XYZ file of C-alpha atoms in Angstrom:
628
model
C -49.633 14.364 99.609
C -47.789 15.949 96.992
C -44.471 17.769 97.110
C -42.456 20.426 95.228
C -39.715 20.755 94.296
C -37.176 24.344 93.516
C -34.918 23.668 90.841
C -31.634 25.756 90.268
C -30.059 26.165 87.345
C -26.565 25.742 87.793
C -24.230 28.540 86.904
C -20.775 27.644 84.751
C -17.904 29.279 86.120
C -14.733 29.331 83.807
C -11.558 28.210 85.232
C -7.872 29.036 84.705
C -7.470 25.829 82.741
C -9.983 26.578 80.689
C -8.620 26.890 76.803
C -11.219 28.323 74.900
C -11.098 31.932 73.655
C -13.678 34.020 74.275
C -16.460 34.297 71.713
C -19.667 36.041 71.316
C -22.748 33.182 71.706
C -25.007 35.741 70.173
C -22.823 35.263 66.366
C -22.557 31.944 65.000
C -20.362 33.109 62.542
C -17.739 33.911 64.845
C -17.519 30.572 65.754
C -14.306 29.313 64.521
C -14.130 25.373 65.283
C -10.195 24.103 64.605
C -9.822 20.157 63.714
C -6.497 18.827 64.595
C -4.544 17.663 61.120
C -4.597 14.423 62.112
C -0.558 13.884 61.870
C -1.560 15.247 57.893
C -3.198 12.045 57.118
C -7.412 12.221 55.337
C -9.406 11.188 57.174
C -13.169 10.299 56.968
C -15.390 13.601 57.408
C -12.850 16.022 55.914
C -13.618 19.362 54.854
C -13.385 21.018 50.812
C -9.999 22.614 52.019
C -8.354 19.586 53.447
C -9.044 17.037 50.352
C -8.356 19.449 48.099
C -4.791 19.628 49.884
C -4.247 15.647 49.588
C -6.340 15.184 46.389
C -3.038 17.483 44.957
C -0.049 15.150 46.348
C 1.729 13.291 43.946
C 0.529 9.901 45.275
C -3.504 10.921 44.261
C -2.586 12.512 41.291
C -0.354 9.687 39.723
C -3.170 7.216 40.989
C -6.222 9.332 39.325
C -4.204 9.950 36.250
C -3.737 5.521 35.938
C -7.600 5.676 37.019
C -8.290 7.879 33.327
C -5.922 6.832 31.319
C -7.598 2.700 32.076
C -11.027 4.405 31.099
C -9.765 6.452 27.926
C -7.457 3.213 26.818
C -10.424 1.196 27.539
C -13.066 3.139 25.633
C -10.515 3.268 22.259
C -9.970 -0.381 22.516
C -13.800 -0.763 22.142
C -14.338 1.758 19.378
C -11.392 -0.270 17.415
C -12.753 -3.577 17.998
C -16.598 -2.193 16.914
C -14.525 -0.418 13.798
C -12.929 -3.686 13.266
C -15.793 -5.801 13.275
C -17.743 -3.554 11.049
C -15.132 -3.143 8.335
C -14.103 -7.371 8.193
C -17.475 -8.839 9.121
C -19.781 -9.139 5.689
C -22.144 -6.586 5.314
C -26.165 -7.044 4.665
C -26.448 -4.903 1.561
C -29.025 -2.960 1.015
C -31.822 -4.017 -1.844
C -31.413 -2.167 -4.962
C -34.893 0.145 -5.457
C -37.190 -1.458 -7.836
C -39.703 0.276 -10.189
C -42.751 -1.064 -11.221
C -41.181 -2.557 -14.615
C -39.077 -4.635 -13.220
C -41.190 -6.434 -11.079
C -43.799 -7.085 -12.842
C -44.786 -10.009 -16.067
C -45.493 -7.431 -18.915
C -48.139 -9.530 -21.137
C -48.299 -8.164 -24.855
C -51.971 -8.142 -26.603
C -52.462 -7.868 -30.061
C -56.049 -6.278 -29.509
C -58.045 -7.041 -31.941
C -57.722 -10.976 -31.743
C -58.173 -11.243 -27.870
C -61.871 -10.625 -27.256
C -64.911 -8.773 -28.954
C -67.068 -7.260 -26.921
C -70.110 -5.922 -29.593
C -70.331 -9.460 -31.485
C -69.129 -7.122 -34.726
C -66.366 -10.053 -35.215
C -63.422 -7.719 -34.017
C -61.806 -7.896 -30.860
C -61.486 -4.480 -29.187
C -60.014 -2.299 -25.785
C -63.642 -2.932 -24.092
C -62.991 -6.767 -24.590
C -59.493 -6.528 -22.995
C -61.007 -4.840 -20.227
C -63.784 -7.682 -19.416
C -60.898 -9.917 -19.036
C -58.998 -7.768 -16.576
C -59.382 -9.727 -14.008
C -58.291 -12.827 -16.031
C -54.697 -10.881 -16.703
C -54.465 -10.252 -12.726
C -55.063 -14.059 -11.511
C -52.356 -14.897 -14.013
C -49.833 -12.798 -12.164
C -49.188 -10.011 -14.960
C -48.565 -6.601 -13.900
C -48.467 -4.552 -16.714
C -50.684 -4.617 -20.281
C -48.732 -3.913 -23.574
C -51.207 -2.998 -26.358
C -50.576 -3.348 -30.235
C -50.792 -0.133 -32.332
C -54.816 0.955 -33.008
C -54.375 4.152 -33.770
C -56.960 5.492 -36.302
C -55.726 4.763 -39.818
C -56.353 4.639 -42.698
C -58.686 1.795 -43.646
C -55.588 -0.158 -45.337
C -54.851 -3.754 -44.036
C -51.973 -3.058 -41.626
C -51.250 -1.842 -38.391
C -48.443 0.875 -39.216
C -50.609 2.994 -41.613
C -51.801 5.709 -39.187
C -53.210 9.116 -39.680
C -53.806 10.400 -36.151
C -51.044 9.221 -33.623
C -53.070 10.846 -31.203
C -56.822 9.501 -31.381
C -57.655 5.754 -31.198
C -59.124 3.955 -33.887
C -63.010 3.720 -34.101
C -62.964 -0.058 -34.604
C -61.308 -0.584 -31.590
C -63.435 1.479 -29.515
C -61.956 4.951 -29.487
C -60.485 7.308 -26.963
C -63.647 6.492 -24.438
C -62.623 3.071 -24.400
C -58.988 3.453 -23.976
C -59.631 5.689 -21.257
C -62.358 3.039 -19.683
C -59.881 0.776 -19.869
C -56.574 2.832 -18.183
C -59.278 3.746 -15.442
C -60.694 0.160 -15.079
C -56.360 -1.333 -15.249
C -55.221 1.219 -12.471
C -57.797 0.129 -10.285
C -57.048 -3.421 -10.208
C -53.013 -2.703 -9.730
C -52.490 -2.862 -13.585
C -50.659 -0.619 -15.788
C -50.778 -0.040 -19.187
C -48.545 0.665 -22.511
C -49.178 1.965 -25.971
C -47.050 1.728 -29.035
C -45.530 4.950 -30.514
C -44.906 4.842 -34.277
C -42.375 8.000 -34.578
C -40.956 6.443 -38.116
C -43.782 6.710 -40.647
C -47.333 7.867 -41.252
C -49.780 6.751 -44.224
C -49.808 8.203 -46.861
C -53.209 9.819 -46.239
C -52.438 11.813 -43.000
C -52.637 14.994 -42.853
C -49.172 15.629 -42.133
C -48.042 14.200 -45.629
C -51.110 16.016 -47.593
C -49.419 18.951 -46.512
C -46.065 17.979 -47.209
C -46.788 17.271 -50.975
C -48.423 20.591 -51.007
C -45.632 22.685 -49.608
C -44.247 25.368 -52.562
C -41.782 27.300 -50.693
C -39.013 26.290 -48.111
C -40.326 27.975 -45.052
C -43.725 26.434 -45.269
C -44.266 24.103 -41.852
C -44.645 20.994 -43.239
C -42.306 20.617 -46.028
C -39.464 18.919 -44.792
C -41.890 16.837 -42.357
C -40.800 13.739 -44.557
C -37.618 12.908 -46.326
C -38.090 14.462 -50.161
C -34.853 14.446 -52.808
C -34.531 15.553 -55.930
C -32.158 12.379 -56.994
C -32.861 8.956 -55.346
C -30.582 6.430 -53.546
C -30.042 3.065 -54.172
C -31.993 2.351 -51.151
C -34.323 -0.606 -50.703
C -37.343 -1.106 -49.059
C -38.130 -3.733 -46.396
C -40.619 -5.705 -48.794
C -39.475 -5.290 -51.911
C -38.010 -2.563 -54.643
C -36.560 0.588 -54.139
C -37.345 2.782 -51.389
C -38.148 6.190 -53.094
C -41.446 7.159 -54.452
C -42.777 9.741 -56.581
C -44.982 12.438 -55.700
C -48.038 13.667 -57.640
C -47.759 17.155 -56.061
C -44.412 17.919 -56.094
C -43.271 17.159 -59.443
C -39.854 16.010 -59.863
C -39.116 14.743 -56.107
C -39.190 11.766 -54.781
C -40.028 10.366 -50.894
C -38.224 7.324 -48.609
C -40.392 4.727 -47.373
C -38.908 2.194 -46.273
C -41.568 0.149 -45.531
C -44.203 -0.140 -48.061
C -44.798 2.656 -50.480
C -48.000 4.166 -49.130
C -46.288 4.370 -45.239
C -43.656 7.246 -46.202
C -40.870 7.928 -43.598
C -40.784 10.941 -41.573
C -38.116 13.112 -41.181
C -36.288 13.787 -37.761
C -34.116 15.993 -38.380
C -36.969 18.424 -38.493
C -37.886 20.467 -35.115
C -41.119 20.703 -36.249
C -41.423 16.672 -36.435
C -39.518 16.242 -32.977
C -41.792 18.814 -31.767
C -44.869 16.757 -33.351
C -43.529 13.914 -32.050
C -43.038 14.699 -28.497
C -46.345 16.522 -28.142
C -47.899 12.580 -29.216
C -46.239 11.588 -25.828
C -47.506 14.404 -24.045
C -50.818 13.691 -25.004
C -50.930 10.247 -24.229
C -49.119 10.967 -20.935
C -51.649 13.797 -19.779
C -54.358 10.935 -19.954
C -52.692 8.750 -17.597
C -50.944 5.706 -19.749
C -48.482 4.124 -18.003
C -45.581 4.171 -20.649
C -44.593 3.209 -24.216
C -42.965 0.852 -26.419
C -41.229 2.982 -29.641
C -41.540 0.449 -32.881
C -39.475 0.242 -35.805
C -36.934 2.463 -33.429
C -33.635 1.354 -35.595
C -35.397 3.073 -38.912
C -36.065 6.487 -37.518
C -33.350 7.911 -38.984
C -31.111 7.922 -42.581
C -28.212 9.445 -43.551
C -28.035 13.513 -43.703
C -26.007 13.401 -47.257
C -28.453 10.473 -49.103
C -25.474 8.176 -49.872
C -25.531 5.124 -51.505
C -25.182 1.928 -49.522
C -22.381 -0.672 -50.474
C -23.624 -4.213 -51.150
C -22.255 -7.194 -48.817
C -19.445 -8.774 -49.997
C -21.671 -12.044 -51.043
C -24.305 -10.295 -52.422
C -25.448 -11.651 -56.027
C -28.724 -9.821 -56.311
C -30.783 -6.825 -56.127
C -32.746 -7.227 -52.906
C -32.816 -5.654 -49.333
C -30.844 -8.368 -48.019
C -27.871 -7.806 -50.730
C -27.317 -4.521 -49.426
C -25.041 -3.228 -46.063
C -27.360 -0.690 -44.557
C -25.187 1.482 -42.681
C -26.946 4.222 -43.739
C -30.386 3.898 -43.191
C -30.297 1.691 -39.741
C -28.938 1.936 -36.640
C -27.828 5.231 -37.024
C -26.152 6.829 -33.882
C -28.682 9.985 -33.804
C -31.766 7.483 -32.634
C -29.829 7.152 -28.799
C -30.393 11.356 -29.360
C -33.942 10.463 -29.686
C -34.596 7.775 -27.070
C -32.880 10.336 -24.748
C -35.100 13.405 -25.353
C -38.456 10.976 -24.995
C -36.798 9.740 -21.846
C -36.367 13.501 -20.637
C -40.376 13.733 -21.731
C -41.746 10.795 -19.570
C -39.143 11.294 -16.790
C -40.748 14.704 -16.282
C -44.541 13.230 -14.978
C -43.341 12.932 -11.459
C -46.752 11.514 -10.308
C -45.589 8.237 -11.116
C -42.936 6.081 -13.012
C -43.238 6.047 -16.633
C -41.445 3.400 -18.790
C -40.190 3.445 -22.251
C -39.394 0.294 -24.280
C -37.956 -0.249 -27.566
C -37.879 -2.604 -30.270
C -34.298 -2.997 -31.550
C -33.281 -4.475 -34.959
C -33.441 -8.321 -34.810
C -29.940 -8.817 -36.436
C -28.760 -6.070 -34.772
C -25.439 -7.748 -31.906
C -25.430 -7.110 -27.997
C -22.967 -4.645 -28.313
C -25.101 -2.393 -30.982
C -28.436 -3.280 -28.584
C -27.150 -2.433 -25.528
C -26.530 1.483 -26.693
C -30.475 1.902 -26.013
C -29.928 1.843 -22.751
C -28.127 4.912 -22.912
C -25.360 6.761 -25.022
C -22.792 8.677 -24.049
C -23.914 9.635 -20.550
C -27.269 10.046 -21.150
C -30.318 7.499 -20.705
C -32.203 5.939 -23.665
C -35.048 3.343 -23.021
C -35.515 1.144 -19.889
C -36.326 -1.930 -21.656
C -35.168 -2.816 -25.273
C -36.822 -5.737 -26.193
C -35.435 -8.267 -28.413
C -37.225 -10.480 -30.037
C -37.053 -14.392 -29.534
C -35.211 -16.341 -32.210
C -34.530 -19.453 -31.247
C -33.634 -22.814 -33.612
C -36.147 -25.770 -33.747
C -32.967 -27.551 -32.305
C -32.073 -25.022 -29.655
C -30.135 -26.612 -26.890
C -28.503 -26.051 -23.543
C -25.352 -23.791 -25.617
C -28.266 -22.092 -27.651
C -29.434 -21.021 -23.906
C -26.331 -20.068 -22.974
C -25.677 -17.849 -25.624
C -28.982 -15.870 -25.305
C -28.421 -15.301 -21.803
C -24.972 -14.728 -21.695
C -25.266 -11.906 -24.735
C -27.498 -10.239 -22.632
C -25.793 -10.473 -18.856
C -22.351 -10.504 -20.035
C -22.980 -6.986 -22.032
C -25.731 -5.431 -19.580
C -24.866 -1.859 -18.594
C -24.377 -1.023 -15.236
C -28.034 -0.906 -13.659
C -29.521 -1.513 -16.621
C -32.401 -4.059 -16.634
C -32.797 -7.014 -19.173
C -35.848 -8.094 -21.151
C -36.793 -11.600 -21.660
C -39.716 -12.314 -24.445
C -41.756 -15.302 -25.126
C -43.383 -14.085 -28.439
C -45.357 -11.312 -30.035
C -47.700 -10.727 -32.905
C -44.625 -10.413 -35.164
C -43.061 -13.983 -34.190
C -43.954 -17.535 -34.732
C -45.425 -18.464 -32.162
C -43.421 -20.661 -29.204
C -45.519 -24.027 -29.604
C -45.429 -23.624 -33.217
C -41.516 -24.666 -33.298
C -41.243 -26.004 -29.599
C -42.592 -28.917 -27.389
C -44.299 -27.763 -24.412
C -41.493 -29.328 -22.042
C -39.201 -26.954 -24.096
C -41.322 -23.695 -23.206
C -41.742 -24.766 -19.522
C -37.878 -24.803 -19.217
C -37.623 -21.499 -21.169
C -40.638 -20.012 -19.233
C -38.590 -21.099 -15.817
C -36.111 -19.189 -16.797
C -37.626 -16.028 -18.514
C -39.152 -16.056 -15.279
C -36.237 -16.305 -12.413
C -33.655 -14.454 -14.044
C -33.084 -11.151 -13.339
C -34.996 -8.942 -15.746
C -38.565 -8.018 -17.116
C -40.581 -11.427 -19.288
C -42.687 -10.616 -21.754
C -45.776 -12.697 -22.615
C -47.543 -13.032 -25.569
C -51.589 -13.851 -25.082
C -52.521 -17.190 -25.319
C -49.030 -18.549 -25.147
C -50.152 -19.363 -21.538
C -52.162 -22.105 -22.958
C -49.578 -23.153 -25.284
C -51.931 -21.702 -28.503
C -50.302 -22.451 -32.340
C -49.983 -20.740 -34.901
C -53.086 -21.132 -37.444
C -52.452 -23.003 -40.627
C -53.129 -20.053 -43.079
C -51.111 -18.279 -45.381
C -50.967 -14.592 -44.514
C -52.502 -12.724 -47.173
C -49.123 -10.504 -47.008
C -46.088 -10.135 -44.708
C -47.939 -6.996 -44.003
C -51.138 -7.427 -43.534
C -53.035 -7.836 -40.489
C -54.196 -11.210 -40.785
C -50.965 -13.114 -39.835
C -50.319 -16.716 -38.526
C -49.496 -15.815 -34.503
C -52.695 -13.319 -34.414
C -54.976 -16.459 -33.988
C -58.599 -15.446 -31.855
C -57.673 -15.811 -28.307
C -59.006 -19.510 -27.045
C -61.009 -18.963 -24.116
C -63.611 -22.077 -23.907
C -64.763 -24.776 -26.275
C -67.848 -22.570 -27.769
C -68.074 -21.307 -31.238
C -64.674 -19.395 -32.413
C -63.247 -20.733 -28.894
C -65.786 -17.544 -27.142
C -64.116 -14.796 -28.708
C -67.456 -13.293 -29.998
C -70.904 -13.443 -29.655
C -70.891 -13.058 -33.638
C -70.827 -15.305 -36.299
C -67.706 -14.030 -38.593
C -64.670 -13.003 -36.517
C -62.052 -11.264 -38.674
C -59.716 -13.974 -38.408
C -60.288 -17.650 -37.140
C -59.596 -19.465 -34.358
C -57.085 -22.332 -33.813
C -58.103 -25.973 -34.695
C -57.127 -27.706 -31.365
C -59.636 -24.592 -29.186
C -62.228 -27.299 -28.502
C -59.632 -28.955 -26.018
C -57.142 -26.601 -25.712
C -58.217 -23.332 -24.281
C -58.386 -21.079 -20.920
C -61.171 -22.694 -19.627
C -59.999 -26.658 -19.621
C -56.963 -25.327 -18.212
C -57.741 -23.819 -15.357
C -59.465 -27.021 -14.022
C -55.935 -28.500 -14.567
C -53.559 -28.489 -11.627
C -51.066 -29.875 -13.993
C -51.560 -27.321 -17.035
C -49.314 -24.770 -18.658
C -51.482 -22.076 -17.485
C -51.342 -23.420 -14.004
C -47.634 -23.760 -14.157
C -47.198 -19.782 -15.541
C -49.252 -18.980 -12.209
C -46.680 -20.722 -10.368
C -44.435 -18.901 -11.521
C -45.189 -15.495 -11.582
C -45.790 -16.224 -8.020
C -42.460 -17.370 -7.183
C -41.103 -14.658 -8.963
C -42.639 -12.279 -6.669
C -40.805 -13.919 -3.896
C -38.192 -11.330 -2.372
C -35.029 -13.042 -3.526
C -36.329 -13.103 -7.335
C -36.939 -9.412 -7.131
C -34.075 -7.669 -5.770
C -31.624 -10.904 -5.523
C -28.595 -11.114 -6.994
C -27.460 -13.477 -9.931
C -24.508 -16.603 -9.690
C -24.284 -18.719 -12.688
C -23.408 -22.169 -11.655
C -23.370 -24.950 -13.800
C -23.697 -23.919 -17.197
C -23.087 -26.283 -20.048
C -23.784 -27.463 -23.148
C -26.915 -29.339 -21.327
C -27.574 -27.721 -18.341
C -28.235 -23.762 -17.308
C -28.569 -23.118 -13.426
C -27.564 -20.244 -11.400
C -28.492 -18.978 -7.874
C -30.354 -16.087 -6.755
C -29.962 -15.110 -3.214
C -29.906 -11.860 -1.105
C -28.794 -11.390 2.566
C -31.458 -12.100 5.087
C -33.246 -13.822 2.698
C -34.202 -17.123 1.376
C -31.444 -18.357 -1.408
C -32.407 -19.951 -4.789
C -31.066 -22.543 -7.207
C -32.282 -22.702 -10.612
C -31.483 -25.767 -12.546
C -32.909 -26.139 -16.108
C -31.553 -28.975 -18.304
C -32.418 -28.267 -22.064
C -31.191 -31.796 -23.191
C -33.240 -34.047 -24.497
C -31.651 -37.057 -22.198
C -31.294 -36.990 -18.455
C -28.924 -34.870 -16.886
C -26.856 -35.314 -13.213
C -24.761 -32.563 -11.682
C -23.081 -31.451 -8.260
C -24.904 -28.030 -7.817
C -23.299 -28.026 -4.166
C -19.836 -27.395 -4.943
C -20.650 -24.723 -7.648
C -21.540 -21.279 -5.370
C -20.379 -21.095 -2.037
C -24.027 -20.957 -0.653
C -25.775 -23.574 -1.859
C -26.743 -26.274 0.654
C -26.526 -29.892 0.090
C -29.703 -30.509 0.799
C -32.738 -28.056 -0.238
C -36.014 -27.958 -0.130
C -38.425 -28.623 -3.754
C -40.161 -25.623 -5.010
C -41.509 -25.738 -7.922
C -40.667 -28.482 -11.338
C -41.765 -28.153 -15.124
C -42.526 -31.459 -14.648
C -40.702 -34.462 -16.423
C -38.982 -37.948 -15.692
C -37.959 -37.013 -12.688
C -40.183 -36.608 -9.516
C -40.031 -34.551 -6.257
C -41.067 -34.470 -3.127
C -42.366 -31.257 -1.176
C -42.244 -33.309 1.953
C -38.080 -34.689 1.126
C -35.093 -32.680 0.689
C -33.100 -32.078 -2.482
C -30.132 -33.284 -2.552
C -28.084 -30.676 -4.725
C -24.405 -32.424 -4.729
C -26.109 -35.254 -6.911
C -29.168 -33.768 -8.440
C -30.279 -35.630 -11.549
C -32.586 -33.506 -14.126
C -34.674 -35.350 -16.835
C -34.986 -34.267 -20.582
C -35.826 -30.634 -20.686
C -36.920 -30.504 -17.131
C -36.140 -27.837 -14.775
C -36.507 -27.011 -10.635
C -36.194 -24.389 -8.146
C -34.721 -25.179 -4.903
C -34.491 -23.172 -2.012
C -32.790 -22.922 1.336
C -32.669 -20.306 4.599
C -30.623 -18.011 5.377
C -27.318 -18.364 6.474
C -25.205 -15.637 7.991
C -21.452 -15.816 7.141
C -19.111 -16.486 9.283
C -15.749 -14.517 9.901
């Protein structure tokens, strides 16, 4: 059974004692609770008011004052020490920006010797561009073409009419342009000549010229006319003025031969001329140029005699100072306003190159980089003259006349040969031109290779008909297998012949040849695309009478030694002690080949590396960061 329960609530009933005031219950913000201080001491749970009150005596404020000032001393100590360290510890420099031209092998054709491509006997631009592919496996970048420009029919290269259409023989402006098109799309670029100097004597521009009565007709000052000639010479022979049948009683400057009269550059009209030939050949995509006879393109404003040289006994160029004719400080004017031209196609780099005056010094040469604050070419290119005998201080003099003179950010050229040159093999053995090749190749600056001097071609045994004419020595027919005229044409009677040793010695036999020059130029050019080669920069080391070796290196990257002796005996050096980075021992890269073997597999030891006659090698080595 169940029971329930009544429950009372109990009733409170303040006392006397009681201390609380009286509040309302029904407003809890009447309620007004009072915490006892605590003796004034914090304690945990303490209201805003109370630790504001401590937080502000002097004990807390000295103690949070030590607290920041440990924090701010602390973060200044680290900023100095991360200053410190980035000011004293080396830097990694940044590599220099590369164009085109610099990193690539420019290889120099002389066109109508390298292949014919109609069997008419005459090599020609569609021939160059079946062997396109031939250029690219040998690690060339950029095509340099000799001047066929339409001409005149005379045996030479220099006597044009039309700067700006391509001679017929050679295929024309279709086959250039095949050709461009065809080069571009395999990575390739390509260069024509520009002949600013002279014209023949049968262009248009000088027909005019001779038939000019009055002063302000266009074209009558195109070339240089006086009524009272110079004692200047001419290059091959006899004085350099000429009579004209049209304008009776003046005479023009050639300084070349007598049918190839110079124009005149002082005329705005000619610059104008001039530059609108670059424009041309810019608007249809070429890739750059390389200005010829550029020391010549301008004589002296008041026609003055030149002095002879003080041993001078005779009558002939040579006997004569030409200070007034060559060199003349108005052609850096010129290089600069064709720079302004080409620099002004954005699409892409152009390049211009330049073909100083052999006998002209470093000094002189080095103005075509730029004068007086303004840029002239990007590459002069001086031509190779080297003694049978040429040694280790031969070496040493070529390279240091160009490094020890360079410009500031100027680039250096280094050239094997070219249809005006004997020739390497003709002169040199081949163990010579693999040491030179090693180092055309690894130094900083742009090589330049002549066709067929990859296979180590010679000149022919003929007599040139003329120091002018076409048919010259070094223009042999390109060897490229052991068939009739070395498979240069389908034809039976190329314009010139072919050299005697093409049966054995040609493109063909060589590439089967792990061993061969050819083969070793591959090697090369793919080293020299290595990282260090490119945008590395240059130590000389050991550099002797016998011996030229330097170092290529660039932070974060693989370093190199070059060592090339150019003696004709064997050759030991400490390489170790000479830059500060070399390793003593290296790893083998790549040889000419010689007396002395190596071993991919051993390490080099560079503090007693021994070199045998004319025998070079590249050794490499990682990496290593320096130390504080």
């Amino acid at each position: 059974m169940s029971k329930s329960y009544n429950i009372e609530p109990l009733a409170y009933k303040p006392s006397s004692n009681d201390k609380f005031d009286e509040i309302d219950i029904r407003s809890p913000e009447s309620i007004d609770v009072k915490l006892s201080d605590n003796n004034g001491s914090p304690f945990r749970g303490m209201g805003k008011d109370e630790l504001l009150v401590h937080s502000s005596k002097p004990f807390w404020r000295r103690l949070r004052m030590i607290c920041i000032s440990i924090i701010l001393l602390g973060w200044l100590a680290l900023i100095i020490t991360v200053v410190a360290l980035v000011l004293v510890y080396p830097k990694c420099k940044s590599p220099d920006s590369r164009s085109w031209w610099q990193n690539e092998v420019i290889y120099r054709i002389y066109v109508r010797s390298y292949k014919d491509s109609d069997g008419n006997g005459e090599g020609d631009l569609d021939g160059v561009a079946s062997k396109l592919d031939y250029i690219k496996d040998l690690g060339v970048g950029v095509i340099s073409l000799s001047p066929d420009y339409e001409d005149d029919g005379t045996d030479g290269d220099f006597h044009i009419k039309n700067h700006m259409k391509i001679a017929g023989s050679v295929g024309g402006d279709d086959a250039l342009q095949r050709l461009i098109t065809q080069a571009h799309g395999k990575g390739l670029k390509v260069i024509l000549d520009f002949v600013p100097s002279q014209t023949s004597d049968q262009s248009d521009w000088f027909k005019w010229s001779q038939e000019a009565r009055f002063r302000n007709d266009t074209y009558r000052n195109f070339y240089v006319w006086t009524n009272t000639p110079t004692n200047w010479k001419s290059m091959y022979g006899g004085g350099a003025w000429n009579t004209s049948s049209e304008r009776s009683g003046e005479y023009y400057l050639h300084q070349f031969l007598h049918n190839q009269p110079d124009l005149n550059l002082r005329s705005p009209q000619v610059k104008e001329k001039l530059n609108e030939i670059l424009t041309h050949w810019l608007n249809k995509s070429v890739d750059g140029f390389y200005i010829r006879n550029s020391a010549y393109l301008f004589t002296d404003y008041d026609l003055r005699d030149e002095p002879k040289v003080p041993s001078a006994v005779g009558d002939e160029y040579s006997d004569y100072d030409h200070m007034y004719t060559k060199n003349l400080p108005e052609i850096y004017d010129m290089f600069a306003r064709w720079r302004t031209t080409t620099d002004a196609y954005t699409d892409k780099y152009r390049v211009l190159m330049a073909d100083p005056d052999p006998m002209s010094n470093n000094v002189e040469m080095m103005k075509y980089y730029g004068h007086f604050q303004r840029d002239g070419v990007h590459l002069p290119v001086k031509r190779r003259q080297f003694p049978t005998d040429c040694g280790g201080q031969c070496i040493r003099e070529y390279v240091n006349g160009w490094m020890d003179n360079l410009p500031s950010g100027r680039w250096p050229t280094w050239s094997l040969g070219d249809e005006m040159t004997k020739r390497f093999a003709t002169n040199h053995s081949e163990s010579f031109i693999r040491c030179f090749a090693m180092l055309s190749m690894t130094l900083p600056g742009t090589p330049i290779l002549y066709y067929g001097d990859e296979i180590n071609m010679v000149d022919l045994s003929i007599p040139p008909s003329s120091s002018t004419s076409r048919n010259q020595p070094m223009r042999g027919l390109m060897q490229w297998d052991n068939t009739p005229h070395g498979g240069f044409t389908n034809g039976t009677s190329p314009w010139i012949s072919v050299g005697a040793d093409f049966q054995t010695n040609n493109v063909k036999n060589q590439s089967a040849k792990g061993d061969s020059l050819m083969s070793f130029f591959k090697n090369l050019t793919t080293l020299r695309s290595d990282d260090t080669f490119r945008i590395g920069d240059y130590y000389p080391t050991v550099v002797d009478d016998a011996v030229f070796s330097f170092v290529r290196e660039f932070d974060g990257k693989k370093g190199y030694l070059v060592a090339i002796n150019f003696a004709s005996t064997a050759q030991s050096r400490d390489f170790a002690k000479a830059h500060s980075t070399i390793q003593s021992k290296a790893s083998f890269e790549l040889t000419t080949g010689g007396s002395e073997s190596f071993d991919a597999d051993t390490d080099v030891d560079t503090s007693s590396l021994t070199l045998g006659p004319q025998q070079g090698v590249v050794v490499s080595w990682d990496y290593v960061a320096k130390e504080l």
